[in-house]
CSV table of C-alpha atoms (C1' of nucleotides) in Angstrom, one decimal:
chain,number,residue,atom,x,y,z
A,2,MET,CA,-0.5,-1.6,4.3
A,3,PRO,CA,2.3,0.6,4.0
A,4,GLU,CA,1.3,4.1,1.9
A,5,LEU,CA,3.8,6.7,1.6
A,6,PRO,CA,4.5,7.8,4.7
A,7,GLU,CA,4.8,4.5,6.1
A,8,ALA,CA,7.7,3.5,3.6
A,9,GLU,CA,9.1,6.4,4.2
A,10,ASN,CA,9.5,5.9,7.9
A,11,ILE,CA,11.1,2.6,7.0
A,12,ALA,CA,13.4,4.0,4.2
A,13,ARG,CA,15.1,6.6,7.3
A,14,ALA,CA,15.2,3.8,9.7
A,15,LEU,CA,16.6,1.5,7.1
A,16,HIS,CA,19.2,3.9,6.3
A,17,ARG,CA,20.8,5.1,10.0
A,18,GLY,CA,20.5,1.2,9.9
A,19,LEU,CA,22.1,-0.3,7.0
A,20,ALA,CA,24.3,2.6,5.5
A,21,GLY,CA,27.7,1.6,5.4
A,22,ARG,CA,27.2,-1.9,6.4
A,23,SER,CA,27.9,-4.6,3.8
A,24,ILE,CA,26.1,-7.3,3.0
A,25,VAL,CA,28.0,-10.7,3.4
A,26,GLY,CA,24.9,-13.4,3.5
A,27,VAL,CA,21.5,-13.8,1.7
A,28,GLU,CA,18.6,-16.5,2.5
A,29,ILE,CA,15.5,-16.7,1.6
A,30,PHE,CA,13.0,-19.7,3.3
A,31,PHE,CA,9.9,-18.6,1.0
A,32,ALA,CA,10.8,-17.2,-2.4
A,33,LYS,CA,7.0,-17.2,-4.3
A,34,LEU,CA,6.2,-13.4,-3.6
A,35,ARG,CA,5.0,-10.7,-5.9
A,36,THR,CA,8.2,-11.6,-7.4
A,37,SER,CA,10.5,-14.3,-7.2
A,38,LEU,CA,12.8,-14.3,-4.6
A,39,GLU,CA,15.5,-16.5,-6.1
A,40,PRO,CA,17.3,-14.2,-8.2
A,41,LEU,CA,19.1,-12.5,-5.0
A,42,LEU,CA,20.7,-15.5,-4.9
A,43,THR,CA,22.7,-15.4,-7.8
A,44,ALA,CA,22.5,-11.7,-7.8
A,45,GLY,CA,26.5,-11.7,-6.2
A,46,LEU,CA,25.2,-9.6,-2.7
A,47,GLU,CA,27.5,-11.1,-1.2
A,48,GLY,CA,30.3,-7.9,-0.6
A,49,ARG,CA,28.1,-5.1,-2.2
A,50,LYS,CA,28.3,-1.9,0.7
A,51,ILE,CA,24.9,-0.5,1.0
A,52,LEU,CA,25.3,3.2,0.2
A,53,GLY,CA,21.8,4.4,2.4
A,54,VAL,CA,18.5,4.0,1.6
A,55,ARG,CA,15.7,6.1,0.3
A,56,ARG,CA,12.3,5.7,-0.6
A,57,ARG,CA,10.2,6.9,-4.4
A,58,GLY,CA,6.2,6.2,-4.5
A,59,ARG,CA,5.6,3.6,-1.8
A,60,TYR,CA,9.1,2.0,-2.8
A,61,ASP,CA,12.2,1.9,-0.7
A,62,VAL,CA,15.1,1.6,-3.1
A,63,VAL,CA,18.4,0.3,-1.2
A,64,ASP,CA,21.3,1.9,-2.7
A,65,LEU,CA,24.8,-0.7,-3.2
A,66,ASP,CA,28.1,0.7,-4.1
A,67,ASP,CA,28.0,-1.4,-7.4
A,68,GLY,CA,25.5,1.5,-8.7
A,69,ARG,CA,22.5,-1.8,-8.2
A,70,GLY,CA,19.9,-1.4,-5.7
A,71,LEU,CA,17.2,-3.0,-4.2
A,72,LEU,CA,14.1,-2.5,-4.5
A,73,LEU,CA,11.4,-3.2,-1.6
A,74,HIS,CA,7.2,-2.8,-1.8
A,75,PHE,CA,5.6,-3.8,1.5
A,76,GLY,CA,2.2,-5.3,-0.4
A,77,MET,CA,-0.7,-5.4,2.3
A,78,SER,CA,1.0,-6.7,4.7
A,79,GLY,CA,5.5,-6.5,4.1
A,80,VAL,CA,7.3,-5.3,7.9
A,81,VAL,CA,11.0,-4.9,8.2
A,82,ARG,CA,13.8,-5.8,11.0
A,83,ILE,CA,16.9,-5.1,11.6
A,84,GLU,CA,17.8,-7.8,14.2
A,85,ASP,CA,20.8,-10.0,15.3
A,86,ASP,CA,20.3,-14.5,15.3
A,87,THR,CA,19.5,-14.1,19.1
A,88,VAL,CA,15.7,-13.7,17.8
A,89,PRO,CA,14.7,-17.2,15.6
A,90,ARG,CA,13.5,-16.4,12.9
A,91,ARG,CA,9.4,-15.5,12.7
A,92,ARG,CA,6.8,-17.5,10.0
A,93,HIS,CA,6.5,-15.3,7.8
A,94,GLU,CA,10.2,-13.8,7.6
A,95,HIS,CA,10.5,-14.5,4.1
A,96,LEU,CA,14.0,-13.1,3.5
A,97,PHE,CA,17.5,-12.5,5.7
A,98,LEU,CA,20.1,-9.8,4.6
A,99,ARG,CA,23.1,-11.1,6.9
A,100,LEU,CA,24.8,-8.1,7.3
A,101,ASP,CA,28.8,-7.2,8.0
A,102,ASN,CA,27.8,-6.5,11.8
A,103,GLY,CA,26.2,-9.5,13.0
A,104,MET,CA,22.8,-8.1,12.4
A,105,ILE,CA,20.0,-9.6,10.1
A,106,PHE,CA,17.9,-7.6,7.6
A,107,ARG,CA,14.3,-9.4,8.1
A,108,PHE,CA,11.8,-9.1,5.4
A,109,GLU,CA,8.3,-10.3,6.6
A,110,ASP,CA,5.0,-10.2,4.5
A,111,PRO,CA,2.5,-13.0,5.7
A,112,ARG,CA,0.0,-12.1,3.2
A,113,ARG,CA,3.0,-11.8,0.3
A,114,PHE,CA,2.1,-9.3,-1.7
A,115,GLY,CA,5.1,-7.6,-0.9
A,116,MET,CA,9.1,-7.7,-3.7
A,117,VAL,CA,12.7,-7.4,-3.2
A,118,GLU,CA,14.2,-7.3,-6.3
A,119,CYS,CA,17.6,-6.6,-7.7
A,120,ALA,CA,17.4,-3.4,-9.6
A,121,THR,CA,19.6,-1.6,-12.5
A,122,MET,CA,19.0,2.8,-12.5
A,123,GLY,CA,17.6,4.3,-15.2
A,124,ALA,CA,18.4,7.7,-16.5
A,125,ASP,CA,16.7,9.5,-13.8
A,126,GLY,CA,18.4,7.8,-11.4
A,127,TRP,CA,15.7,5.7,-10.3
A,128,PRO,CA,15.4,1.8,-10.8
A,129,LEU,CA,13.9,0.6,-14.8
A,130,GLN,CA,11.3,-0.8,-12.3
A,131,LEU,CA,9.1,2.3,-11.4
A,132,ALA,CA,9.6,4.6,-14.4
A,133,ASP,CA,5.5,4.6,-14.7
A,134,LEU,CA,5.5,6.0,-11.3
A,135,GLY,CA,3.5,9.3,-11.7
A,136,PRO,CA,5.1,12.4,-9.8
A,137,GLU,CA,5.7,12.2,-6.6
A,138,PRO,CA,2.5,13.6,-4.2
A,139,LEU,CA,4.8,16.1,-1.9
A,140,SER,CA,6.5,17.4,-4.8
A,141,GLU,CA,6.3,20.9,-6.6
A,142,ASP,CA,5.4,18.5,-9.6
A,143,PHE,CA,2.3,17.4,-8.0
A,144,HIS,CA,-0.2,20.1,-8.2
A,145,GLY,CA,-3.7,21.5,-8.8
A,146,ASP,CA,-3.6,22.5,-12.1
A,147,TYR,CA,-1.4,19.5,-12.7
A,148,LEU,CA,-4.6,17.1,-10.9
A,149,PHE,CA,-7.1,19.3,-12.6
A,150,GLN,CA,-5.5,18.5,-16.4
A,151,GLN,CA,-5.7,14.7,-14.8
A,152,CYS,CA,-9.1,14.5,-14.0
A,153,GLN,CA,-10.5,16.4,-17.0
A,154,ARG,CA,-10.0,13.2,-18.7
A,155,ARG,CA,-11.1,10.2,-16.3
A,156,ARG,CA,-15.3,10.0,-16.2
A,157,GLY,CA,-14.7,7.5,-13.2
A,158,PRO,CA,-14.3,8.6,-9.4
A,159,VAL,CA,-11.7,10.9,-8.1
A,160,LYS,CA,-10.4,8.4,-5.6
A,161,VAL,CA,-9.8,6.7,-8.1
A,162,VAL,CA,-8.1,8.9,-9.6
A,163,VAL,CA,-5.4,10.1,-7.2
A,164,MET,CA,-4.7,6.5,-6.3
A,165,ASP,CA,-4.2,5.6,-9.7
A,166,ASN,CA,0.2,4.8,-9.5
A,167,ALA,CA,1.0,6.7,-13.0
A,168,VAL,CA,-1.2,10.3,-11.9
A,169,VAL,CA,0.4,10.5,-8.5
A,170,THR,CA,2.6,7.7,-6.8
A,171,GLY,CA,1.7,6.6,-3.2
A,172,ILE,CA,-1.9,8.1,-2.6
A,173,GLY,CA,-3.2,4.8,-1.2
A,174,ASN,CA,-6.6,4.0,0.2
A,175,ILE,CA,-6.4,5.4,3.7
A,176,TYR,CA,-4.4,8.7,2.8
A,177,ALA,CA,-7.2,9.2,-0.6
A,178,THR,CA,-10.0,8.6,1.6
A,179,GLU,CA,-8.8,11.4,4.7
A,180,ALA,CA,-8.1,14.0,2.3
A,181,LEU,CA,-11.2,14.1,0.6
A,182,PHE,CA,-13.1,14.1,3.7
A,183,ALA,CA,-10.8,17.5,3.9
A,184,VAL,CA,-11.8,19.3,0.8
A,185,GLY,CA,-15.5,17.7,0.9
A,186,VAL,CA,-15.4,15.4,-2.1
A,187,ARG,CA,-17.1,12.5,-1.9
A,188,PRO,CA,-14.8,10.3,-3.2
A,189,ASN,CA,-17.7,8.3,-5.8
A,190,ARG,CA,-17.6,12.1,-8.2
A,191,PRO,CA,-16.9,11.9,-11.4
A,192,ALA,CA,-13.5,13.1,-12.1
A,193,ASN,CA,-14.3,15.2,-15.0
A,194,GLU,CA,-16.6,17.0,-12.8
A,195,MET,CA,-13.8,18.4,-10.3
A,196,THR,CA,-13.4,21.9,-10.1
A,197,ARG,CA,-10.4,23.8,-10.6
A,198,ARG,CA,-10.5,25.1,-7.1
A,199,GLU,CA,-11.8,21.5,-5.6
A,200,CYS,CA,-7.9,20.2,-7.1
A,201,VAL,CA,-5.8,22.3,-5.6
A,202,ALA,CA,-7.8,22.2,-2.3
A,203,PHE,CA,-7.0,18.4,-2.9
A,204,VAL,CA,-3.7,18.3,-3.4
A,205,LYS,CA,-3.0,21.3,-0.8
A,206,ALA,CA,-4.6,18.8,1.9
A,207,VAL,CA,-2.9,15.4,0.7
A,208,LYS,CA,0.4,16.5,1.1
A,209,GLN,CA,-0.3,18.8,4.8
A,210,ILE,CA,-1.9,14.1,6.0
A,211,LEU,CA,0.9,12.7,4.0
A,212,ALA,CA,3.3,15.1,6.7
A,213,ALA,CA,1.4,15.0,9.4
A,214,ALA,CA,1.5,11.5,8.8
A,215,ILE,CA,5.5,10.9,8.1
A,216,GLU,CA,6.3,12.9,11.4
A,217,ALA,CA,3.7,11.3,13.3
A,218,GLY,CA,5.2,7.5,12.4
A,219,GLY,CA,2.2,6.3,10.0
A,220,SER,CA,-0.1,5.0,10.2
A,221,THR,CA,-0.4,1.4,12.1
A,222,ILE,CA,-4.5,-0.3,11.7
A,223,ALA,CA,-3.4,-3.6,12.4
A,224,ASP,CA,-0.1,-4.9,10.8
A,225,PHE,CA,2.2,-2.0,10.1
A,226,ARG,CA,5.2,-1.6,12.2
A,227,ASN,CA,8.4,0.4,12.3
A,228,VAL,CA,11.6,-0.8,11.5
A,229,ASP,CA,11.9,-1.0,15.5
A,230,GLY,CA,8.8,-2.4,16.0
A,231,SER,CA,6.8,0.5,16.9
A,232,GLU,CA,3.4,1.7,15.7
A,233,GLY,CA,3.0,4.9,13.9
A,234,ARG,CA,0.4,6.7,16.0
A,235,PHE,CA,-1.6,8.6,12.5
A,236,ALA,CA,-4.4,5.9,12.9
A,237,GLN,CA,-5.5,8.5,16.3
A,238,GLN,CA,-5.8,11.4,14.1
A,239,LEU,CA,-7.7,9.6,11.1
A,240,GLN,CA,-10.8,11.6,10.5
A,241,ILE,CA,-13.2,9.8,8.3
A,242,TYR,CA,-11.5,6.3,7.4
A,243,GLY,CA,-12.4,3.1,9.5
A,244,ARG,CA,-15.8,4.9,10.7
A,245,ASP,CA,-18.5,3.5,8.4
A,246,GLY,CA,-21.0,3.8,10.3
A,247,ALA,CA,-19.9,6.2,13.3
A,248,PRO,CA,-21.3,9.3,13.6
A,249,CYS,CA,-19.2,12.2,11.5
A,250,ILE,CA,-16.7,14.3,13.7
A,251,LYS,CA,-17.4,16.9,12.3
A,252,CYS,CA,-21.4,17.2,12.1
A,253,GLY,CA,-22.1,14.3,13.5
A,254,GLU,CA,-24.2,12.5,10.8
A,255,THR,CA,-23.5,8.7,10.3
A,256,VAL,CA,-21.2,7.7,8.0
A,257,GLU,CA,-21.1,5.8,4.9
A,258,SER,CA,-19.3,4.2,2.6
A,259,VAL,CA,-18.8,2.6,-1.2
A,260,LYS,CA,-16.4,0.3,-2.9
A,261,LEU,CA,-14.8,2.2,-5.9
A,262,GLY,CA,-12.2,0.3,-7.8
A,263,GLY,CA,-12.5,-2.6,-4.6
A,264,ARG,CA,-11.9,-0.6,-2.2
A,265,THR,CA,-13.5,0.3,0.7
A,266,SER,CA,-14.4,4.4,1.2
A,267,ALA,CA,-15.9,5.8,3.2
A,268,TYR,CA,-16.9,9.4,3.5
A,269,CYS,CA,-20.0,11.8,5.1
A,270,PRO,CA,-23.3,12.3,3.5
A,271,LYS,CA,-23.4,15.0,4.5
A,272,CYS,CA,-19.7,17.5,4.2
A,273,GLN,CA,-19.1,15.1,1.2
A,274,ARG,CA,-20.5,16.7,-1.9
B,15,DA,C1',-8.0,4.9,-23.8
B,16,DA,C1',-10.2,4.2,-19.9
B,17,DA,C1',-13.6,1.4,-16.8
B,18,DT,C1',-14.3,-2.9,-13.8
B,19,DG,C1',-13.4,-7.2,-12.3
B,20,DA,C1',-10.5,-10.9,-10.6
B,21,DA,C1',-6.1,-12.3,-9.6
B,22,DC,C1',-2.5,-12.9,-6.3
B,23,DC,C1',-1.9,-14.8,-1.0
B,24,DT,C1',-2.6,-15.5,4.7
B,25,DG,C1',-4.6,-13.6,9.2
B,26,DT,C1',-8.6,-11.7,11.8
B,27,DT,C1',-12.7,-10.2,12.4
B,28,DT,C1',-18.5,-10.7,11.3
B,29,DG,C1',-22.4,-12.6,10.5
B,30,DC,C1',-25.8,-16.8,10.8
C,22,DT,C1',-19.7,-22.1,20.3
C,23,DG,C1',-18.4,-22.9,15.6
C,24,DC,C1',-18.1,-22.8,10.7
C,25,DA,C1',-18.0,-20.1,6.7
C,26,DA,C1',-18.1,-15.3,4.3
C,27,DA,C1',-16.2,-11.3,4.4
C,28,DC,C1',-12.2,-7.9,4.7
C,29,DA,C1',-7.7,-6.0,5.0
C,30,DG,C1',-2.8,-0.7,4.1
C,31,DG,C1',-1.1,-2.7,-2.8
C,32,DT,C1',-0.5,-3.9,-7.7
C,33,DT,C1',-1.1,-5.9,-12.7
C,34,DC,C1',-3.6,-8.5,-15.7
C,35,DA,C1',-7.6,-9.8,-18.6
C,36,DT,C1',-11.9,-8.3,-21.0
C,37,DT,C1',-15.0,-4.8,-22.3
DNA sequence: AAATGAACCTGTTTGC
DNA sequence: TGCAAACAGGTTCATT
């Protein structure tokens, strides 16, 4: 579910709700997610104060006062909430972290592709688990020349390359699809046939789209909810994602789609070459 | 090294 | 109507 804009909104909301709080209890209801929740029970989290919450790619990191952190990933269907005990536990809420103000950090994930792990930090200040991630798409490290260079050594579809977390982290199916439409490039274009100019345009477009999506509170297609339960409003602004079979917003041509890297990729056969 | 496909899950939608 | 297949925002592993 969450791509970068959604993870960013969750991180900001979690920061507001968790910074300064202490963890007083850990409860696990179902441990088998992408990785097991079990280690959290013996990680010595009780009594730890939460310093803040930050994002890297599609991961959020809850910083603790002992230098460690909780590494969160939301998979396809992960939702976090901060609520008190008066709300009954939902069916797929697998983890409760009880806080010193009576509230509960709740992790819900029906499809169980998400993760919550205790992490130690590397020399770069980020969890060791994140060492292989590429640059942040909104940072200066992600620029047209860099993308062009990465594309030069790949023959596969450009969409698969920009969704590769080792190339650039946090660009998922929605925003890759949208940005390729914005720059008029078909998702199945061989990466090594991208021009430098197109790479520059893609970087500019994806930064603008990600920033707008963050501003709109993310995209809710079906499951995504912000920490306060609200839906992301960016879905209303999507130009091409999910519009397979409908007329193209720009030219009226029927939108088509292909499967690339196992993911549906909508495109306009007239606007995108 | 890079490309491809399958696997991990449940819930909802689509098609016969 | 009913049931099975297909599909969904992601990541990782095995195989070619």
